[in-house]
Amino acid sequence: MPVREEIAKLREQIRAHEYSYYVLDAPTVTDDEYDRLMRRLKELEAERPDLITPDSPTQRVGGMVAGGFEQVVHLAPLLSLSNVFSREDLTAFDARVRAGLPEDEQIEYVVEPKIDGLACSLVYENGLLVRAATRGDGTAGENVTSNIRTIKSIPLSLYQSAETPAVLDVRGEVYMPKKAFARLNAEREAAGEAEFANPRNAAAGSLRQLDPAVTAKRTLAFFAYAAGVGAKDKHADTLRFLTGMGFKVSQGYNTVDSIDKAADLVDSWAKRRNMLDFEIDGVVIKVNSVRQQAILGVTGKDPRWAVAYKFPAEEAETLLEDIILRVGRTGVVTPAAVLSPVRLAGSTVRRATLHNADFISQKDIMVGDYVIIHKAGDIIPEVVRSLPDKRPADARPFVMPEDCPECGTPIIRPEGEAAWRCPNPHCPALGREGLIHYVSRGAMDIEGVGEKVLFALLGAGLLRDPADLYALTKEEVANLERMGDKSAENMLAAIEMSKGRGLSRLLFALGIRQVGEKAAKTLARHFRSMDAFLAATEEEITSLPDMGPKIAESVVTWVSLPANLELVERLKAAGVLMTEEGPSVGDKFSGKTFVFTGTLEKLTRPEAEAMAEALGAKTSSSVSKKTSYVVAGKEAGGKLDKAQQLGVPVLSEEEFLLLAGE
Ligand code: IVH
């Protein structure tokens, strides 16, 4: 084959593989095969340098940027977005949109995830990437072309068609996937370098390197979300058009015909936020029609036709004032951070976990440090890292004490474990913490019986274990400090109500080691009654989904202890419900309808359908309003469009697997 042709063929193959790997997340060749093609192309290009073109896959990494990044003026300004924080704000946005348009106009919104990275504009002329710039002040930004070229999900040349415009200005977000961020920080920590505070800073720091070879080593990616020049009449069509030209476009965008449906999608993104491999800090809602966008116009830098619904931040910086120790219900002595109160993910945080003593020393955390804390959804806030650069002179290292802070027994650290434990089975912490767990929300959910009340009951000698709760009288409770008749009545009513929670909550509430909420549910839905559970064997338990030998061993040990059996008897005598209703194990998708479309990568379509059905779902081949989820693979077409029109949530194959495996 003539060299010229072989080169052209190699480039085409490599581009196709890069597209599959970086844009579709679905590799089509092994790394070895990819390297072989790349080596061959380099060889031929070395022989014939006259045939090298700027869009050859070998030309992603170029030379140093001398003298810093120059400023470039954008073809059209890069706008920013005004923020909203609630459903009411969204309704007000919708009202403003309606007021700005002629009466009775149909309005469609496109709902997209708001990726937390940095905005860039990529200019293509006649299909070739010629310039890339950061947002800057919106009018002009920094020319980062040489670094942008190293991002493999960005095409150096477009898949062209008759429709490809002579000039195309693609806007989107450069971001660092969560896994790449974790890896980069681990490497930096090992090398004694400062860690990045979050993926956004890591992406920005990586893009602003003067040596593109450094940027090339960082895993960055790009999601396209708009076209400044070269857009279609409908925003959703622009997104589809960008997909066709080889860009990675957030595959989760949906088109809806009401703000209520948009708000529902915001909720669904908020739920899925932690399952994604990239950070999103909200959801963007845009008017679909470009004609309507033009009528609505812009105020300052914000368009009137789009808003960002911002999720509450999940990370914050605060002062670590002290480290205290708490003995848990299994005797583990856990250090906790006492923090200067800070708003985070919708609540005020004053305490955060520090896991164990090793964590504190490995992360170089001292009392008096400024720290970054993280809280996602209902997850307990944790300290993720310290900021040694800001360390005050009087910061001091933490030293683990030798004795249990509750009972003074010397604490021990079992071989191979990170945790220190109080070995005293009568340590007062165990009973108290067990009770706190028993009444807690995911367990028996006894409202009005919080830590303070439990401490008072324990102090008054009215309580030793959960069964005692059901024997409390109104007089006993009303006599407690700051407890009137009315609150005593309410409390007893809440205790009474907890009797009917059912076996699954009860098993969780009993605090059997290894048995979390999910395991308790599986056990309850299999055994159905306490008596059957008490007779369980290790084999029977390990045969259940997601139940390993550790859980089985722990359960069998627990049911063999006379004290536990006695507790169960007393709970039963008090009238606590010992059975479980509800769907059987494996019915988590019951009542849901799935439609699979496009080419899946990890499963075949029948396998995916069988998996959904095994979990209780119905599957269907057509999308309607009743469809719960559409799972869209590669080259999904009409069904995906339909789902987006109807506002049916769309999952990628990966998200489906996560949901199924949960
Ligand atoms: S649209 C008028 N769509 O959010 C259109 N922006 O707060 C302006 N962002 O500067 C941008 N994901 O960096 C749009 N799907 C998305 C986005 C998105 C992230 C960023 C973008 C922008 C900022 C505005």
XYZ file of C-alpha atoms and ligand atoms in Angstrom:
686
model
C 0.000 0.000 0.000
C 1.421 3.434 -0.843
C 2.636 5.346 2.237
C 0.131 8.143 1.791
C -2.767 5.692 1.881
C -1.406 3.686 4.772
C -1.001 6.878 6.784
C -4.573 7.937 6.002
C -5.886 4.518 6.968
C -3.937 4.416 10.243
C -5.195 7.882 11.203
C -8.749 6.861 10.527
C -8.397 3.690 12.606
C -6.741 5.495 15.507
C -9.380 8.236 15.504
C -12.152 5.680 15.522
C -10.544 3.889 18.487
C -10.024 7.160 20.352
C -13.652 8.061 19.695
C -14.883 4.736 21.059
C -12.635 4.883 24.083
C -12.789 8.538 25.088
C -16.185 9.678 23.829
C -18.282 6.523 24.083
C -16.388 5.021 27.041
C -16.493 1.759 25.138
C -13.036 0.572 24.035
C -12.885 -1.326 20.768
C -9.231 -2.455 20.834
C -6.640 -3.520 23.370
C -4.037 -0.984 24.518
C -1.377 -3.042 22.744
C -3.159 -2.894 19.435
C -3.730 0.855 19.822
C -0.023 1.374 20.652
C 0.974 -0.715 17.653
C -1.096 1.411 15.266
C 0.274 4.588 16.829
C 3.884 3.342 16.558
C 3.410 2.435 12.926
C 1.934 5.860 12.178
C 4.852 7.613 13.928
C 7.315 5.514 11.949
C 5.730 6.441 8.629
C 5.474 10.093 9.599
C 9.165 10.087 10.545
C 9.953 8.790 7.065
C 7.679 11.304 5.393
C 7.501 14.479 7.547
C 5.986 16.279 4.557
C 2.819 14.217 5.092
C 2.304 15.255 8.718
C -0.916 17.208 9.199
C -1.914 19.136 12.357
C -4.916 16.862 12.956
C -2.880 13.654 12.916
C -3.356 11.734 16.211
C 0.435 11.900 16.664
C 0.245 15.679 16.886
C -1.761 16.041 20.096
C 1.221 16.994 22.250
C 3.206 19.930 20.938
C 5.953 22.190 22.283
C 6.031 24.490 25.319
C 3.906 27.627 25.319
C 6.522 30.357 25.362
C 5.831 33.451 27.452
C 2.462 32.403 28.898
C -0.978 32.233 27.308
C -2.020 35.018 24.983
C -5.482 36.573 25.144
C -7.999 35.807 22.431
C -11.327 37.497 21.799
C -14.231 35.032 21.513
C -16.284 34.908 18.314
C -19.381 35.443 20.453
C -19.343 36.093 24.203
C -19.397 33.104 26.554
C -22.365 33.787 28.803
C -22.744 32.712 32.379
C -25.919 31.611 34.129
C -27.996 32.976 36.953
C -28.549 30.517 39.763
C -31.707 29.165 41.347
C -31.916 26.985 44.437
C -35.487 25.730 44.780
C -38.573 24.558 42.916
C -40.210 27.920 43.618
C -37.265 29.699 41.987
C -37.751 27.492 38.935
C -41.441 28.333 38.748
C -40.536 32.031 38.935
C -38.021 31.515 36.118
C -40.735 29.850 34.019
C -43.091 32.756 34.721
C -40.427 35.248 33.559
C -39.857 33.221 30.382
C -43.599 33.172 29.660
C -43.919 36.880 30.344
C -41.118 37.581 27.885
C -42.722 35.620 25.031
C -45.865 36.233 23.006
C -48.927 34.738 24.706
C -49.775 31.057 24.183
C -46.347 30.049 22.912
C -45.411 26.452 23.566
C -42.219 26.326 25.581
C -39.864 23.401 25.675
C -36.947 23.181 28.045
C -33.790 21.156 27.681
C -32.468 19.854 30.987
C -28.761 19.002 31.246
C -26.365 18.202 34.052
C -24.184 21.128 35.091
C -20.697 19.732 34.939
C -18.277 21.182 37.439
C -15.214 22.078 35.421
C -14.222 25.093 33.411
C -15.867 26.520 30.330
C -13.929 26.569 27.072
C -14.636 27.548 23.496
C -13.210 25.425 20.655
C -13.148 26.946 17.202
C -13.151 24.668 14.140
C -12.530 26.031 10.666
C -13.430 23.774 7.770
C -13.578 20.901 10.212
C -10.161 21.477 11.830
C -9.575 22.576 15.416
C -7.781 25.897 15.066
C -8.161 27.565 18.430
C -9.295 26.847 21.952
C -9.701 29.362 24.744
C -10.828 29.507 28.365
C -13.880 31.571 29.246
C -11.859 34.407 30.812
C -14.162 37.371 31.364
C -16.621 36.029 28.784
C -15.417 38.370 26.048
C -11.786 37.284 25.883
C -9.962 34.328 27.382
C -6.593 32.585 27.325
C -5.424 30.719 24.283
C -4.979 27.157 25.559
C -5.083 25.415 22.173
C -1.921 23.380 22.676
C -3.253 21.966 25.950
C -6.781 21.395 24.691
C -5.343 19.347 21.835
C -4.068 16.765 24.342
C -7.620 15.951 25.505
C -8.522 12.775 23.682
C -12.295 13.217 23.822
C -11.853 16.407 21.775
C -11.638 15.738 18.036
C -8.770 17.461 16.236
C -10.844 17.181 13.082
C -14.596 16.671 12.860
C -16.555 13.835 11.359
C -17.703 15.979 8.452
C -20.970 16.020 6.573
C -22.653 18.383 4.153
C -24.041 20.159 7.197
C -20.690 20.884 8.861
C -20.421 24.685 9.012
C -17.271 26.446 7.757
C -16.863 27.920 11.236
C -18.039 26.095 14.324
C -17.571 27.385 17.869
C -18.185 24.560 20.303
C -18.724 25.435 23.947
C -18.374 22.994 26.728
C -16.796 22.072 29.997
C -13.300 20.674 30.514
C -13.409 18.463 33.587
C -11.475 15.784 35.412
C -13.324 12.500 36.070
C -13.597 11.625 39.777
C -11.398 8.530 39.459
C -8.640 10.444 37.673
C -8.846 13.129 40.357
C -8.461 10.584 43.160
C -5.502 8.976 41.367
C -3.810 12.312 40.723
C -4.155 13.398 44.346
C -2.843 10.049 45.589
C 0.205 10.457 43.357
C 0.732 14.026 44.525
C 0.399 13.006 48.149
C 2.969 10.224 47.671
C 5.323 12.706 46.000
C 4.870 15.213 48.818
C 3.120 17.706 46.536
C 0.072 19.774 47.487
C -3.208 18.027 46.676
C -5.936 19.695 44.620
C -8.986 20.691 46.609
C -11.502 19.374 44.065
C -11.750 18.055 40.484
C -12.530 21.528 39.147
C -9.313 23.019 40.520
C -7.403 19.994 39.278
C -8.858 20.457 35.780
C -8.072 24.184 35.786
C -4.534 23.609 37.098
C -3.931 20.930 34.477
C -5.205 23.069 31.616
C -3.036 26.030 32.580
C 0.286 24.190 32.260
C 2.838 25.824 29.986
C 4.100 22.393 28.962
C 1.396 20.473 27.074
C 3.212 17.236 27.902
C 2.171 17.752 31.535
C -1.459 18.371 30.554
C -1.350 15.254 28.371
C -0.477 13.138 31.437
C -3.529 14.380 33.332
C -6.789 12.700 32.492
C -9.050 15.484 31.303
C -12.264 15.189 29.338
C -14.670 17.525 27.608
C -18.465 17.675 27.480
C -19.899 19.852 24.714
C -23.068 21.741 25.699
C -23.577 24.489 23.135
C -22.410 26.067 19.901
C -21.600 29.767 19.851
C -21.431 29.894 16.080
C -22.930 27.122 13.972
C -25.936 26.313 16.227
C -29.198 24.748 15.024
C -32.718 26.169 15.477
C -33.370 23.984 18.494
C -30.828 23.547 21.265
C -31.503 19.794 21.458
C -30.729 19.561 17.724
C -27.413 21.320 18.312
C -26.576 18.719 20.961
C -27.433 15.894 18.568
C -25.467 17.604 15.805
C -22.419 17.909 18.083
C -22.739 14.220 18.956
C -22.691 13.380 15.264
C -19.503 15.361 14.715
C -17.639 13.328 17.310
C -18.116 15.250 20.558
C -18.947 13.813 23.892
C -22.259 15.436 24.808
C -23.844 14.707 28.141
C -26.021 11.772 27.189
C -28.375 12.542 30.008
C -30.030 15.606 28.493
C -33.801 15.607 28.180
C -36.348 17.793 26.434
C -39.533 18.485 28.417
C -42.668 20.542 27.837
C -43.180 21.935 31.345
C -41.166 23.379 34.178
C -42.622 20.760 36.535
C -41.069 17.999 34.474
C -37.824 19.929 34.445
C -37.998 20.140 38.243
C -38.582 16.356 38.447
C -35.461 15.821 36.375
C -33.529 18.102 38.728
C -34.555 15.778 41.582
C -33.533 12.730 39.638
C -30.086 14.207 38.884
C -29.678 15.141 42.532
C -30.301 11.487 43.453
C -27.930 10.130 40.841
C -25.254 12.750 41.494
C -23.014 10.488 43.501
C -23.251 7.625 41.025
C -21.697 9.594 38.183
C -18.006 9.486 37.361
C -17.864 13.273 37.101
C -18.809 16.043 39.496
C -21.972 17.936 38.773
C -22.825 21.004 40.817
C -26.334 21.388 39.490
C -28.598 21.140 36.488
C -28.963 23.627 33.630
C -32.419 24.365 32.237
C -32.486 26.019 28.807
C -35.282 27.161 26.493
C -35.047 24.806 23.517
C -36.076 27.172 20.733
C -33.301 29.472 19.534
C -35.953 31.857 18.184
C -37.451 32.147 21.664
C -33.944 32.523 23.138
C -33.383 35.492 20.827
C -36.669 37.117 21.877
C -35.822 36.672 25.549
C -32.284 38.035 25.197
C -29.641 38.607 27.845
C -29.355 40.712 31.016
C -25.749 41.600 31.760
C -23.910 38.319 31.253
C -26.839 36.006 31.980
C -29.303 34.865 29.355
C -32.986 35.216 30.323
C -33.626 31.865 28.632
C -31.532 29.635 30.887
C -30.813 29.069 34.578
C -28.550 26.878 36.646
C -30.275 24.980 39.442
C -27.409 24.725 41.915
C -27.096 21.797 44.278
C -25.824 22.587 47.760
C -22.011 22.445 47.901
C -20.597 19.192 49.230
C -17.215 20.495 50.347
C -16.233 23.308 52.653
C -13.234 24.616 54.512
C -13.343 25.135 58.252
C -11.263 25.097 61.423
C -10.679 21.830 63.272
C -10.984 23.039 66.862
C -10.522 19.755 68.674
C -10.442 15.989 68.297
C -12.686 14.023 70.634
C -13.169 10.289 71.029
C -16.396 8.390 70.942
C -16.869 4.754 71.839
C -19.316 3.173 69.408
C -21.851 0.416 69.982
C -19.306 -2.245 69.065
C -16.618 -0.783 71.330
C -14.637 0.861 68.553
C -13.018 4.078 69.732
C -13.432 6.594 66.909
C -11.861 10.036 66.742
C -14.204 12.817 65.647
C -13.429 16.370 64.617
C -15.009 19.270 66.474
C -15.359 21.966 63.835
C -16.134 25.646 63.661
C -19.742 25.406 62.413
C -20.009 25.596 58.640
C -22.887 25.317 56.131
C -22.565 22.265 53.933
C -24.922 20.344 51.630
C -27.924 22.060 53.125
C -27.124 21.742 56.838
C -24.797 23.181 59.475
C -21.931 20.851 60.267
C -20.165 20.884 63.644
C -18.691 17.392 63.771
C -17.058 15.157 61.196
C -15.547 11.721 61.333
C -11.797 11.180 61.223
C -12.164 7.392 60.828
C -9.202 6.205 62.928
C -5.823 7.201 64.310
C -3.943 6.013 61.189
C -6.095 8.220 58.997
C -5.197 11.249 61.114
C -1.460 10.653 60.884
C -1.450 9.616 57.220
C -3.404 12.721 56.265
C -1.174 14.942 58.428
C -4.139 16.368 60.333
C -3.443 18.385 63.494
C -5.689 19.977 66.084
C -5.949 23.650 65.073
C -5.626 22.969 61.335
C -7.835 24.313 58.598
C -9.436 21.314 56.942
C -11.609 20.442 53.968
C -14.741 18.562 54.921
C -17.044 16.626 52.633
C -20.680 15.680 53.010
C -22.761 14.096 50.281
C -26.488 13.628 50.795
C -27.181 11.671 53.973
C -23.598 10.521 54.332
C -21.843 11.403 57.585
C -19.532 14.389 57.053
C -15.860 13.489 56.926
C -12.610 15.391 57.043
C -10.917 14.770 53.696
C -7.666 16.654 54.096
C -5.830 19.271 56.057
C -4.394 22.474 54.633
C -0.846 22.424 56.043
C 0.004 25.668 54.198
C -2.434 27.495 56.456
C -1.357 25.731 59.642
C -1.307 28.056 62.680
C 1.832 28.011 64.867
C -0.057 26.539 67.831
C -1.470 23.517 65.960
C -0.672 20.281 67.778
C -0.516 16.634 66.754
C -3.196 14.218 67.936
C -2.196 11.394 70.281
C -4.416 8.339 70.777
C -4.962 7.741 74.523
C -4.131 4.369 76.063
C -7.386 3.907 77.959
C -11.064 3.879 77.044
C -12.387 7.414 77.562
C -15.615 5.947 79.001
C -14.548 3.223 81.408
C -10.758 3.542 81.667
C -10.038 -0.011 80.436
C -6.819 -0.105 78.368
C -7.868 -0.139 74.716
C -6.560 -2.725 72.263
C -5.944 -2.882 68.575
C -6.627 -6.320 67.040
C -4.021 -7.571 64.514
C -4.544 -6.195 61.049
C -7.267 -3.729 62.073
C -7.091 0.043 61.927
C -9.563 0.423 64.777
C -8.852 0.588 68.504
C -11.445 -1.101 70.702
C -12.533 -1.039 74.296
C -12.535 -4.741 75.262
C -14.828 -4.265 78.276
C -18.214 -5.921 77.511
C -19.773 -3.856 80.300
C -18.413 -0.532 79.088
C -21.325 1.880 79.569
C -20.779 3.191 76.038
C -21.997 -0.063 74.460
C -25.489 -0.024 75.945
C -25.912 3.696 75.444
C -24.756 3.677 71.821
C -26.856 0.582 71.123
C -29.914 2.470 72.372
C -29.058 5.558 70.324
C -28.876 3.317 67.289
C -32.116 1.504 68.153
C -34.182 4.708 68.220
C -32.443 6.306 65.216
C -34.161 7.220 61.975
C -33.196 4.274 59.748
C -33.861 1.885 62.656
C -37.020 2.061 64.865
C -37.329 5.801 64.240
C -38.668 6.839 67.644
C -39.324 10.538 67.388
C -38.668 12.644 70.451
C -36.254 10.104 71.935
C -32.913 11.621 71.060
C -29.557 11.389 72.754
C -30.485 13.822 75.527
C -33.623 11.930 76.545
C -31.781 8.617 76.428
C -29.026 10.016 78.656
C -31.654 11.209 81.109
C -33.407 7.809 81.132
C -30.103 6.009 81.577
C -29.132 8.436 84.346
C -32.423 7.803 86.132
C -31.804 4.055 85.953
C -34.967 3.515 83.872
C -33.280 1.940 80.911
C -30.717 -0.755 80.241
C -31.703 -2.106 76.855
C -34.265 -1.432 74.093
C -36.945 -3.671 75.613
C -37.068 -1.380 78.672
C -38.323 1.431 76.418
C -41.647 -0.373 76.053
C -42.096 -0.672 79.824
C -41.746 3.064 80.543
C -44.737 4.704 82.231
C -46.018 8.213 81.775
C -45.129 9.144 85.388
C -41.554 7.919 85.024
C -41.046 9.942 81.846
C -42.847 13.060 83.074
C -40.590 13.167 86.126
C -37.514 13.653 83.981
C -36.020 17.106 83.826
C -37.574 19.398 81.204
C -40.311 16.847 80.424
C -43.918 17.852 80.876
C -47.038 15.671 80.736
C -47.632 16.494 77.097
C -44.144 15.631 75.914
C -44.223 12.449 77.978
C -47.435 11.460 76.238
C -45.983 12.211 72.816
C -42.897 10.228 73.595
C -44.834 7.186 74.749
C -46.997 7.405 71.626
C -43.833 7.450 69.472
C -42.479 4.426 71.337
C -45.786 2.634 70.865
C -45.785 3.436 67.174
C -42.294 1.982 66.714
C -43.635 -1.466 67.577
C -45.060 -1.819 64.089
C -41.928 -1.008 62.077
C -41.427 -4.593 60.967
C -38.683 -7.190 60.954
C -36.272 -5.484 58.602
C -36.007 -2.305 60.674
C -35.889 -4.359 63.839
C -32.986 -6.496 62.619
C -31.106 -3.344 61.706
C -32.027 -1.702 65.024
C -30.670 -4.643 67.034
C -27.200 -3.641 65.900
C -25.988 -7.071 64.816
C -22.461 -6.601 63.522
C -22.154 -6.465 59.721
C -25.914 -6.137 59.357
C -26.579 -2.730 57.851
C -29.874 -1.450 56.548
C -29.548 -3.236 53.232
C -28.537 -6.600 54.679
C -31.345 -6.344 57.244
C -33.837 -5.828 54.447
C -32.556 -8.801 52.476
C -32.666 -11.014 55.561
C -36.155 -9.871 56.566
C -37.557 -10.316 53.076
C -36.161 -13.789 52.913
C -36.955 -15.119 56.399
C -40.190 -13.139 56.875
C -40.369 -13.905 60.620
C -38.071 -13.574 63.619
C -38.456 -17.289 64.409
C -37.230 -18.281 60.943
C -34.376 -15.786 61.261
C -33.299 -17.194 64.625
C -33.065 -20.651 63.012
C -30.957 -19.413 60.054
C -27.860 -21.338 58.986
C -24.707 -19.872 57.450
C -25.400 -21.679 54.148
C -28.879 -20.250 53.871
C -27.631 -16.722 54.491
C -24.725 -16.889 52.056
C -27.112 -18.104 49.360
C -28.897 -14.711 49.457
C -27.889 -11.867 47.121
C -24.924 -9.810 48.371
C -24.542 -11.838 51.570
C -21.010 -12.969 52.276
C -19.546 -15.322 54.883
C -18.756 -12.429 57.237
C -22.408 -11.422 57.606
C -23.470 -15.056 57.884
C -20.967 -15.773 60.623
C -21.901 -12.656 62.534
C -25.636 -13.454 62.372
C -25.185 -17.057 63.450
C -22.999 -15.982 66.367
C -25.542 -13.355 67.384
C -28.491 -15.742 67.411
C -26.521 -18.234 69.485
C -26.088 -15.877 72.436
C -28.705 -16.389 75.214
C -28.705 -12.672 76.122
C -29.793 -11.783 72.610
C -32.530 -14.416 72.561
C -33.785 -13.092 75.849
C -33.895 -9.546 74.476
C -35.875 -10.743 71.467
C -38.326 -12.565 73.774
C -38.898 -9.424 75.829
C -39.429 -7.325 72.677
C -41.898 -9.899 71.415
C -43.729 -9.889 74.761
C -43.922 -6.086 74.565
C -45.755 -6.436 71.249
C -42.991 -5.486 68.808
C -43.851 -6.742 65.308
C -41.612 -9.682 64.383
C -42.588 -10.214 60.750
C -42.011 -8.543 57.407
C -44.364 -7.775 54.539
C -43.430 -6.337 51.166
C -41.859 -7.610 47.979
C -39.494 -10.571 48.063
C -35.760 -10.453 47.716
C -34.962 -9.508 44.138
C -38.025 -7.347 43.589
C -36.285 -3.997 43.745
C -37.496 -3.068 40.262
C -41.049 -4.219 40.860
C -43.557 -1.854 39.280
C -40.868 -0.354 37.028
C -40.775 -0.606 33.246
C -37.485 -0.503 31.368
C -36.834 0.063 27.697
C -33.391 -0.836 26.355
C -32.209 0.806 23.168
C -28.991 1.183 21.191
C -25.975 -1.095 21.381
C -24.934 -2.024 24.898
C -21.292 -2.786 25.559
C -21.089 -5.005 28.612
C -24.305 -6.963 28.206
C -26.336 -8.089 25.245
C -29.849 -6.672 25.073
C -31.491 -9.981 26.130
C -29.044 -10.258 29.047
C -29.859 -6.749 30.198
C -33.586 -7.437 29.916
C -33.255 -10.672 31.829
C -31.341 -8.855 34.545
C -34.023 -6.175 34.895
C -36.762 -8.828 34.902
C -34.962 -10.898 37.514
C -35.186 -7.845 39.746
C -38.925 -7.588 39.191
C -39.082 -5.090 36.313
C -41.202 -5.276 33.195
C -39.419 -4.625 29.935
C -40.929 -3.150 26.843
C -39.823 -2.303 23.347
C -41.591 1.030 23.088
C -41.280 4.218 25.106
C -44.357 5.827 26.624
C -45.172 8.076 29.553
C -45.411 4.956 31.687
C -41.803 3.951 31.000
C -39.749 4.306 34.190
C -36.316 4.304 32.560
C -34.793 4.156 29.121
C -31.356 2.570 29.093
C -29.553 3.965 26.067
C -26.494 2.352 24.540
C -24.411 3.387 21.575
C -26.218 4.795 18.558
C -29.533 4.968 20.323
C -32.024 6.712 18.042
C -35.761 7.245 18.043
C -36.486 5.736 21.447
C -33.909 7.963 23.078
C -35.441 11.015 21.379
C -38.879 9.932 22.527
C -37.666 9.501 26.109
C -36.169 12.955 26.003
C -39.382 14.423 24.647
C -41.469 12.739 27.330
C -39.038 13.523 30.119
C -38.457 9.838 30.883
C -35.147 9.440 32.766
C -32.388 8.092 30.526
C -29.675 5.887 31.985
C -26.384 4.821 30.470
C -25.533 1.140 30.618
C -23.153 1.862 33.456
C -25.800 3.700 35.466
C -28.232 0.847 34.895
C -25.682 -1.647 36.218
C -25.078 0.535 39.242
C -28.786 0.772 39.913
C -29.234 -2.968 39.482
C -26.270 -3.783 41.682
C -27.110 -1.354 44.441
S -24.687 26.689 29.307
C -25.922 30.526 28.303
N -24.631 24.158 30.016
O -21.778 26.606 34.101
C -25.216 29.270 28.352
N -23.177 25.669 31.112
O -22.671 28.963 35.623
C -24.066 29.280 29.284
N -21.712 24.635 32.765
O -19.893 29.054 32.450
C -23.570 27.986 29.643
N -22.428 22.578 32.489
O -18.939 26.662 32.629
C -24.126 25.385 30.223
N -24.662 21.881 30.534
C -24.156 23.112 30.720
C -23.132 23.369 31.654
C -22.673 24.673 31.822
C -21.576 23.368 33.139
C -20.952 25.771 33.333
C -20.313 26.673 32.326
C -20.841 28.055 32.593
C -21.297 27.934 33.996
C -22.393 28.923 34.290
